[in-house]
Coordinates of C-alpha atoms in Angstrom, one line a residue:
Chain A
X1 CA 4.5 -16.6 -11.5
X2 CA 1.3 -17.6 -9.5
X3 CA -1.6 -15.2 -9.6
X4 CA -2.0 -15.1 -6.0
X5 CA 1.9 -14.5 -5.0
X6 CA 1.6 -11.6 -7.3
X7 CA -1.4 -10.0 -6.0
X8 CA -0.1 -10.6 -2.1
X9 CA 3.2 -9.1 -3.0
X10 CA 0.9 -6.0 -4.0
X11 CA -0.3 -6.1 -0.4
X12 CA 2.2 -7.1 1.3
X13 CA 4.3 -3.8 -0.5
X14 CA 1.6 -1.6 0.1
X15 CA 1.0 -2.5 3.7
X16 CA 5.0 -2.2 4.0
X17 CA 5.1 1.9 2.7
X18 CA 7.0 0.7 -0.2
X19 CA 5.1 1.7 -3.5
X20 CA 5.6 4.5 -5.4
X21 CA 3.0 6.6 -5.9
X22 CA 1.1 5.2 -9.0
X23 CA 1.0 1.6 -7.3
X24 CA 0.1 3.2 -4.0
X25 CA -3.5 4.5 -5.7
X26 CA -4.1 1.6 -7.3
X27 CA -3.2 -0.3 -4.7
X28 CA -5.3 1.5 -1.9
X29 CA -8.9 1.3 -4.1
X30 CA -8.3 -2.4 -4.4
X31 CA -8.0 -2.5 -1.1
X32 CA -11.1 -0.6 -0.9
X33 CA -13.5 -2.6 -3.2
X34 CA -12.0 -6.0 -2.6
X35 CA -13.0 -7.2 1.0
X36 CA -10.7 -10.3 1.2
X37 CA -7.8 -8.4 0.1
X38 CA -8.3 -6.1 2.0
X39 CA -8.8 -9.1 5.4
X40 CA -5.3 -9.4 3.5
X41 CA -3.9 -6.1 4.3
X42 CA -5.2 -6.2 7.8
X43 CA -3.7 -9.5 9.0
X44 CA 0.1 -8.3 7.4
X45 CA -0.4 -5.0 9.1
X46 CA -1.1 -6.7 12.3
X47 CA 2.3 -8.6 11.9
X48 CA 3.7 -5.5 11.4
X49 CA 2.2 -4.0 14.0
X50 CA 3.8 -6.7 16.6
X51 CA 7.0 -5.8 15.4
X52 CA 6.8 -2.3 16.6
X53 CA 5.4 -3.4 19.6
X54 CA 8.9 -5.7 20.6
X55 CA 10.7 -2.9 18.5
X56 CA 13.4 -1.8 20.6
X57 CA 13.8 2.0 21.8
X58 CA 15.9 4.6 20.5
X59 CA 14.7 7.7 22.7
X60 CA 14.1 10.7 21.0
X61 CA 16.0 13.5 22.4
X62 CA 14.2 16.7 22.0
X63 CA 10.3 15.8 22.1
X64 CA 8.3 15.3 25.3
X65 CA 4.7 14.5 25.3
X66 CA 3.0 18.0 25.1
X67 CA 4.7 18.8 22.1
X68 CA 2.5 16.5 20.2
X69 CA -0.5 17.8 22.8
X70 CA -0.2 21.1 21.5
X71 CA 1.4 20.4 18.0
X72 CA -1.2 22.5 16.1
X73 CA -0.6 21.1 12.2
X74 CA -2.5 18.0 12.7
X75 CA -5.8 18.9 11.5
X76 CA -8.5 16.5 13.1
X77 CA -10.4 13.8 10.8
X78 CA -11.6 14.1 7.8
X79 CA -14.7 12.1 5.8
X80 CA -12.9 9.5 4.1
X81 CA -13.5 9.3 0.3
X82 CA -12.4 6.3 -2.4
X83 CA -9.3 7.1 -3.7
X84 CA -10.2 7.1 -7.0
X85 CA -12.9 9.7 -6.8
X86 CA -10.7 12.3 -5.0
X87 CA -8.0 12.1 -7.4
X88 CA -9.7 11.8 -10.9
X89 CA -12.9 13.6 -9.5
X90 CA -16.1 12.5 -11.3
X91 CA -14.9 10.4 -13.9
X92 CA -17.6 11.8 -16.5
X93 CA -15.7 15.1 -16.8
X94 CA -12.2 13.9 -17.0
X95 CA -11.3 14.7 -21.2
X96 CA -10.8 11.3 -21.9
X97 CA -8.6 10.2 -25.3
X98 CA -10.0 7.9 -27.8
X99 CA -7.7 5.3 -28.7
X100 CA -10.3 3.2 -31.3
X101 CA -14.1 3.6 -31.2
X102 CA -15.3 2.3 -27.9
X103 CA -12.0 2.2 -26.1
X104 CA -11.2 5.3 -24.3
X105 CA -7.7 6.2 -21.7
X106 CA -7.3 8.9 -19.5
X107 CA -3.5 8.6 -17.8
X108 CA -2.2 10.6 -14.8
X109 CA 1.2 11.2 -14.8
X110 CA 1.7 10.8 -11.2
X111 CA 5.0 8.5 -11.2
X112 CA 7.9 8.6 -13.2
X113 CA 7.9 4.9 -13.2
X114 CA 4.6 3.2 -13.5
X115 CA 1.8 4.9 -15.6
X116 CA -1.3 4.9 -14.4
X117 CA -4.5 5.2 -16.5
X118 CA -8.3 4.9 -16.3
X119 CA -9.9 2.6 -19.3
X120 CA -13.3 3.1 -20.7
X121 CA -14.9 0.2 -22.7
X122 CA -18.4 0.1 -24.3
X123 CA -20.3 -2.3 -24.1
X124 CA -18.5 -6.0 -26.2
X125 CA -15.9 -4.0 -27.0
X126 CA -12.6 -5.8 -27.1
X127 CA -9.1 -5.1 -27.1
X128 CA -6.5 -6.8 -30.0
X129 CA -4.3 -9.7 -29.1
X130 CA -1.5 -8.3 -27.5
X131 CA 1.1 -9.5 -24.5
X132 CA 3.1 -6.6 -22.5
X133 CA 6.6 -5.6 -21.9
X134 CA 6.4 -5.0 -18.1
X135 CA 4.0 -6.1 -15.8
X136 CA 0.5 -5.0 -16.6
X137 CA -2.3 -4.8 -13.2
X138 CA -6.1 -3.9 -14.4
X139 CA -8.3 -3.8 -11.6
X140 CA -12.0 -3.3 -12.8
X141 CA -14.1 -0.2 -11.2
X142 CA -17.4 -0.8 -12.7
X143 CA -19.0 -3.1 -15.1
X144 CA -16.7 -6.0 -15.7
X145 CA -15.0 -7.7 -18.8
X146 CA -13.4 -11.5 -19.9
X147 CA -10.7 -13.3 -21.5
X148 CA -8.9 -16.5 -22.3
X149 CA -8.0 -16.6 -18.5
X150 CA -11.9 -15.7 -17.1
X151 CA -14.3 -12.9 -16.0
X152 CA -13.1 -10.1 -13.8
X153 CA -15.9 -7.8 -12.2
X154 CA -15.6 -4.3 -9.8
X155 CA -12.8 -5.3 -7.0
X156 CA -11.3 -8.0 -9.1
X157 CA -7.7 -7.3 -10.0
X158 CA -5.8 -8.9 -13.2
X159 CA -1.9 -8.9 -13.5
X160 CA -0.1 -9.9 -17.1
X161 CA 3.5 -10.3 -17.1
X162 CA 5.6 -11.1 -21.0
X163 CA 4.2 -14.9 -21.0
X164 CA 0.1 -13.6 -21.1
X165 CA -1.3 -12.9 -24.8
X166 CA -4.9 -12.2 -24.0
X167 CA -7.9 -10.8 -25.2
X168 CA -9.8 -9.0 -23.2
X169 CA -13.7 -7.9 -23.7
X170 CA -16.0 -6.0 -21.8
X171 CA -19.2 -6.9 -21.0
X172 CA -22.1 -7.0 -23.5
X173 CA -24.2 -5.4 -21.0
X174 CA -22.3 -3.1 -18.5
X175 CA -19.0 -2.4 -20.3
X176 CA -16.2 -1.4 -17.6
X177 CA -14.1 1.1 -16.2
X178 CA -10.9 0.1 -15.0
X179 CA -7.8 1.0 -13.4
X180 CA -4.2 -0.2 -15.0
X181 CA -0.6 0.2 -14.2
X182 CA 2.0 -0.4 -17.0
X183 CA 5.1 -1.1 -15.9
X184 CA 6.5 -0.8 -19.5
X185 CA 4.7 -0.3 -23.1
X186 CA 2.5 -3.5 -24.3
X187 CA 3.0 -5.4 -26.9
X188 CA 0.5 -6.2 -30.1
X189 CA 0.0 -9.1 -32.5
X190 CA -2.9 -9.9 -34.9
X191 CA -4.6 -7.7 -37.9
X192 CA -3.3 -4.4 -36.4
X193 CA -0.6 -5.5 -34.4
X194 CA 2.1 -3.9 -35.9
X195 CA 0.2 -0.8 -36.5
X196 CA 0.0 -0.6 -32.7
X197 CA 3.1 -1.7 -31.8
X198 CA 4.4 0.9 -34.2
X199 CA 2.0 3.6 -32.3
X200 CA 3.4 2.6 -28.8
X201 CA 6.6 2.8 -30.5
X202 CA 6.1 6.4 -31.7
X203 CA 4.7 7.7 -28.1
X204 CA 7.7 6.4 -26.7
X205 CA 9.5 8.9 -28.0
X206 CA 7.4 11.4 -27.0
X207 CA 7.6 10.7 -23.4
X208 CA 11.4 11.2 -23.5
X209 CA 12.1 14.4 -22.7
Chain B
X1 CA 3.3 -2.8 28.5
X2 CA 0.2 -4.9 28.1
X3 CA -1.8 -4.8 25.1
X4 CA -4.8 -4.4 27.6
X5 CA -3.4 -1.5 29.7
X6 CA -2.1 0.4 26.5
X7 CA -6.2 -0.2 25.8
X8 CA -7.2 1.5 28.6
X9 CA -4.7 3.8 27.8
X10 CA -6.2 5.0 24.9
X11 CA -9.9 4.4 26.4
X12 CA -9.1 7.6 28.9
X13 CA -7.6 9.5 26.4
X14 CA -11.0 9.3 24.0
X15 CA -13.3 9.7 26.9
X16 CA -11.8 12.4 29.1
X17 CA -8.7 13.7 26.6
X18 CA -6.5 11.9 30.0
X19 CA -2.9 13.8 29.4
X20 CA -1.4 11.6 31.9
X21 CA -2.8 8.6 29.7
X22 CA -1.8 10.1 26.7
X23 CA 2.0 10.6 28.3
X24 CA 2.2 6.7 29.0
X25 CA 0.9 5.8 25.7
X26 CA 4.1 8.3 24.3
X27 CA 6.5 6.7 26.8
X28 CA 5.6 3.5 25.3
X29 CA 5.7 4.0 21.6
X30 CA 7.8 7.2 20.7
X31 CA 10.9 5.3 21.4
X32 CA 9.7 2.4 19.1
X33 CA 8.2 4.5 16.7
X34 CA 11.6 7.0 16.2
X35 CA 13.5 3.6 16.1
X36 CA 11.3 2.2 13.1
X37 CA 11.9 5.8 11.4
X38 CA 15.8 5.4 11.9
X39 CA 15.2 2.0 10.9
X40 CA 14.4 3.0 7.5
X41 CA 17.1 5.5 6.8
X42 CA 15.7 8.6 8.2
X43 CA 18.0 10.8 9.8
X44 CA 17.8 11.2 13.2
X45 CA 16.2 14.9 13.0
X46 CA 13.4 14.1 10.7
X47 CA 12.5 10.9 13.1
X48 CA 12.5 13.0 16.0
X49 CA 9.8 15.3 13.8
X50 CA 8.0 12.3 12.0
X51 CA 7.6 10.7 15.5
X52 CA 6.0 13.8 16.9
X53 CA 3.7 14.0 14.1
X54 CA 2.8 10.4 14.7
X55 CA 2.0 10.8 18.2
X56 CA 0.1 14.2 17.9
X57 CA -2.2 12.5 15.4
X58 CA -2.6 10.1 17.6
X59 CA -3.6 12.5 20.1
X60 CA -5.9 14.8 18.2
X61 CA -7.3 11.3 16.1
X62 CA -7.8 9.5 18.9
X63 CA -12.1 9.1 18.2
X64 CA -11.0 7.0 15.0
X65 CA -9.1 4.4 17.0
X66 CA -11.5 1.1 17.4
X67 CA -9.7 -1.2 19.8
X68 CA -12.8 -4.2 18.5
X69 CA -11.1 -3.7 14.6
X70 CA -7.4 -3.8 15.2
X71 CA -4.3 -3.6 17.9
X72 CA -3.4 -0.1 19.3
X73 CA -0.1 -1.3 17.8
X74 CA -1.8 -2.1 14.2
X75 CA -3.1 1.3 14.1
X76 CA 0.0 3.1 15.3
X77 CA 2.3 1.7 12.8
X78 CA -0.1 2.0 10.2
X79 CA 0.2 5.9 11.2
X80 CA 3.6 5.3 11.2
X81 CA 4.0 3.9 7.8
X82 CA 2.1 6.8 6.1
X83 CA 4.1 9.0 7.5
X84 CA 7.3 7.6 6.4
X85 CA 5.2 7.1 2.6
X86 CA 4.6 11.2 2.7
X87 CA 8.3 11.5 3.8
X88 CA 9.8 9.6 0.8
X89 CA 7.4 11.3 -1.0
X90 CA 7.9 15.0 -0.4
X91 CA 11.6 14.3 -0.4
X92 CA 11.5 12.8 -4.0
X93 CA 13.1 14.6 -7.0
X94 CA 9.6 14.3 -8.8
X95 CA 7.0 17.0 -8.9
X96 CA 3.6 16.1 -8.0
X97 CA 0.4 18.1 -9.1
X98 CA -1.1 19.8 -6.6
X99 CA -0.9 19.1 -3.4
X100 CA -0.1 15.1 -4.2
X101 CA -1.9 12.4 -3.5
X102 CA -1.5 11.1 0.3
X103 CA -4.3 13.3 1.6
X104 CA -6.5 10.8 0.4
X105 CA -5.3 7.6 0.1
X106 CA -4.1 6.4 3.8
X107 CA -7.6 6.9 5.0
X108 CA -8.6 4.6 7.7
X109 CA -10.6 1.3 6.1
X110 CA -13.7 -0.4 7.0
X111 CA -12.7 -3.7 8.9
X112 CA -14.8 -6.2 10.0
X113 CA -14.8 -7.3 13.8
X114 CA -15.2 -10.7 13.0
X115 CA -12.4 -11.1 10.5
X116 CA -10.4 -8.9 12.9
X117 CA -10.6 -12.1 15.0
X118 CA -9.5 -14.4 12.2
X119 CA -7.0 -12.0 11.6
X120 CA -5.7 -13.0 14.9
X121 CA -5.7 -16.1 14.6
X122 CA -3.5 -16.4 11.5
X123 CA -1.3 -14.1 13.1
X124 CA -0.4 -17.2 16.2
X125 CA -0.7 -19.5 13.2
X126 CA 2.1 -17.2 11.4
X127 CA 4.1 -16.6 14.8
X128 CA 4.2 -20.3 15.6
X129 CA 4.8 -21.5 12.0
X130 CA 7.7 -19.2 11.2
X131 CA 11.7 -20.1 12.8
X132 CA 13.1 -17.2 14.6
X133 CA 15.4 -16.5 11.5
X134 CA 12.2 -16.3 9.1
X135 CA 10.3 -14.0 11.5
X136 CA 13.8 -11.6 11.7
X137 CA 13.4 -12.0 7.9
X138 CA 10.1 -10.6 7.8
X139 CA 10.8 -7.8 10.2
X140 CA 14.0 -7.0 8.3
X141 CA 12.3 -7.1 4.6
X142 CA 8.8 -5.3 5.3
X143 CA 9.1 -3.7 8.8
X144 CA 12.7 -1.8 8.3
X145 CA 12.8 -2.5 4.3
X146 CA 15.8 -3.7 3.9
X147 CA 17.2 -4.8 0.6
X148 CA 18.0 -8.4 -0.1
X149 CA 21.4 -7.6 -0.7
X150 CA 21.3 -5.7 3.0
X151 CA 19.6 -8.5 4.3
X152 CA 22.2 -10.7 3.0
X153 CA 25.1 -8.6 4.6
X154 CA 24.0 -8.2 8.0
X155 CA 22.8 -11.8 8.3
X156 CA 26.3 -12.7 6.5
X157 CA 24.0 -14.8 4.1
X158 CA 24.3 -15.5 0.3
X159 CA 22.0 -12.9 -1.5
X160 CA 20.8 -15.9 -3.6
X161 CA 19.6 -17.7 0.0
X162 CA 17.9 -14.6 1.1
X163 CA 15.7 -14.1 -1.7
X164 CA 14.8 -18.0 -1.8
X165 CA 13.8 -18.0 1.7
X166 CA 12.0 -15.0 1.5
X167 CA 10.4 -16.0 -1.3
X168 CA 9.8 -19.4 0.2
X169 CA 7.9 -17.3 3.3
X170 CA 5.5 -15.4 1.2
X171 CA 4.6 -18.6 -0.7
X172 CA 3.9 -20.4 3.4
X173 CA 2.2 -17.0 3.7
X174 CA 0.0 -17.4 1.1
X175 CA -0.9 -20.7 2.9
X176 CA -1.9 -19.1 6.1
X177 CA -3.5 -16.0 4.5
X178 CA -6.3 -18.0 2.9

C-alpha cells in the first residue's frame, strides 16, 4: 500500500475518534511535530466539522442551557504539554531495557492491542535485517536515522507492513529517539535472525496471561 | 444559523460571558451535537450528559476558541469527538494506569492562519469534487463511524462496493490534501 494513503488513514482515524489508545498517543505527537500533517488533520476536521453543522437535531430532553452554565466539573484551561512528555515524563529517568548494546526499549502497556514503545539508539547503531508481522509505525522524536527506503528525522513518521525488510540506522551524529507501534511481533533474518525470532517467540508467551 | 452570527455569538460570550449568546449558541448545536453522540451508538442518557459536558466546556473554554484558526463548528466537534474518545475509553474492559491518558492528548493545536485559509479552500475543492453519495459516504464512515458492512446495509450496497469507493475517496483525498 502507498506510504501516503497509510499515513492519511492515521489522520483521518485520529481526526475521526477512532484509535485506541496506543495509536491515539502516537498519533497526537505526530501531529504535534509534523506541521503538514498536522494542516492534514485540520482540513479533515473541518469536513467534519460541516457535517455537524447540517447534522440534523435530536433535542435533548432534560438539559437547558444553564446546566452547562453552572456545570461545575469542567475545570477551565490548562497549559498544553507534548504528549509524549506528560505521559513518559522526562525521558532520561524512564528504566529503559537493553535489548543489544546501543539499542534500548521502554514499552507502555497502555492498549491491549497495539504496543507502544520508546527506542533509544546511539549514535550508527543499527538494527538487524528483519520484516514485521503486523504493521510497524516509527515516528522519530529526536535525532534521526536511515535505511534502504531513506532518512527520517524528528516529525517524520515510517510505517512497515509484511512486504518491508529493512535496515534501519541511526545517525552517526545525533542517534534518535523514536516512537513505534507494533501491531504484531517482527520478524528477523540475517546472522541473528533466528536467535531473535526465537526471543520474540519466547516473550510471546510471556505476554499471555 | 450563519457561520457569521454563530461568530458573533461566541464574540459576546468571550467578551462579556453574554448568557443570552451562550443560550443561542446551545440552541444551535446541542441538538446536533446529542444527535452525533446517538449517532455513534451512545445511549440516549449518556448523550444527553456528554452533550452537556460539551457545551459547558464550551462555556467555561470559551478564551481558547480563535474564530481566525478554525470554524466554531471545527472546534465544537473536535470537543465533541474527545468526548466521545474519553467515553469509549472509560467504558472499555481495559484498565488504564492512572488516571489514563486523554488529559493530555486532545489539547488544542497550534494552527496557522494562513493554512486555515487553504484549509478552506480544499474543503469547496472537496465539497464540489465529491457526488452526493460520496460525501453521505464520508459522513457515514468518519463522522457517525459506521462499519463498511453497516454502510453497506443501510445504503443496500455490496460490502465489497463500499469499501472500493471508500477507498477510492481517500485515494481523490489524498489528491486534494496535498
Amino acid at each position: 500500500m502507498n506510504g501516503t494513503v497509510v499515513k492519511n488513514q492515521l489522520i483521518f482515524d485520529f481526526a475521526s475518534g477512532i484509535l485506541g489508545p496506543a495509536k491515539s498517543l502516537f498519533a497526537s505527537t505526530y501531529l504535534q511535530l509534523n506541521s503538514n500533517a498536522s494542516k492534514i488533520s485540520n482540513t479533515f476536521e473541518n469536513m467534519l466539522g460541516e457535517n455537524l453543522m447540517d447534522n440534523e437535531n435530536i433535542h435533548p430532553k432534560n438539559l437547558k442551557y444553564t446546566d452547562c452554565i453552572n456545570n461545575e466539573n469542567i475545570q477551565s484551561a490548562s497549559n498544553p504539554k507534548d504528549p509524549v512528555t506528560s505521559f513518559f515524563g522526562n525521558l532520561n529517568n524512564l528504566n529503559w531495557k537493553q535489548v543489544y548494546k546501543g539499542f534500548k526499549e521502554y514499552t507502555a502497556s497502555i492498549d491491549d492491542k497495539d504496543e507502544l514503545k520508546l527506542i533509544k539508539m546511539d549514535p550508527g547503531v543499527s538494527v538487524p535485517l528483519h520484516s514485521h508481522g503486523g504493521k510497524e509505525y516509527i515516528l522519530v522524536l529526536e535525532g534521526s536515522f536511515c535505511d534502504e527506503y531513506g532518512e527520517y528525522s524528528k516529525g517524520d513518521i515510517q510505517i512497515n507492513d509484511q512486504k518491508i525488510k529493512h535496515t534501519p540506522i541511526a545517525s552517526k551524529d545525533t542517534g534518535c529517539v523514536c516512537l513505534s507501534i507494533t501491531e504484531k511481533d517482527v520478524i528477523f533474518f540475517g546472522k541473528y535472525g533466528s536467535f531473535l525470532n526465537l526471543f520474540t517467540f519466547i516473550k510471546s508467551f510471556f505476554k499471555q496471561k | 444559523m450563519e457561520k457569521s452570527s454563530l461568530n458573533n455569538l461566541m464574540n459576546r460570550i468571550q467578551k462579556n460571558r453574554d448568557e443570552i449568546a451562550f443560550s443561542e449558541i446551545f440552541d444551535f448545536f446541542a441538538p446536533k451535537i446529542n444527535a452525533y453522540f446517538i449517532q455513534n451508538r451512545i445511549k440516549i442518557e449518556s448523550s444527553e450528559e456528554l452533550t452537556q459536558e460539551v457545551l459547558s466546556t464550551v462555556w467555561v473554554k470559551s478564551n481558547l476558541y480563535d474564530s481566525t484558526k478554525s470554524a466554531l463548528s471545527t472546534w465544537i466537534f473536535t470537543i465533541a469527538r474527545n468526548k466521545k474518545i474519553d467515553f469509549f475509553r472509560k467504558n472499555s474492559k481495559i484498565n488504564f494506569q492512572e488516571e489514563d491518558i486523554r488529559e493530555f492528548l486532545y489539547q488544542d493545536r497550534e494552527v496557522d492562519p494562513i493554512e486555515e485559509n487553504e484549509a478552506k479552500k480544499q474543503i469547496e475543492r472537496i465539497n464540489n469534487e465529491l457526488d452526493e453519495q460520496q460525501k453521505i459516504m464520508i459522513k457515514m464512515n468518519f463522522f457517525e463511524n459506521k462499519s463498511h458492512k453497516k454502510i453497506a446495509d443501510e445504503l443496500e450496497i455490496p460490502l465489497g462496493t463500499v469499501k472500493s469507493r471508500i477507498r477510492h475517496i481517500l485515494t481523490k483525498m489524498q489528491g486534494f490534501l496535498r
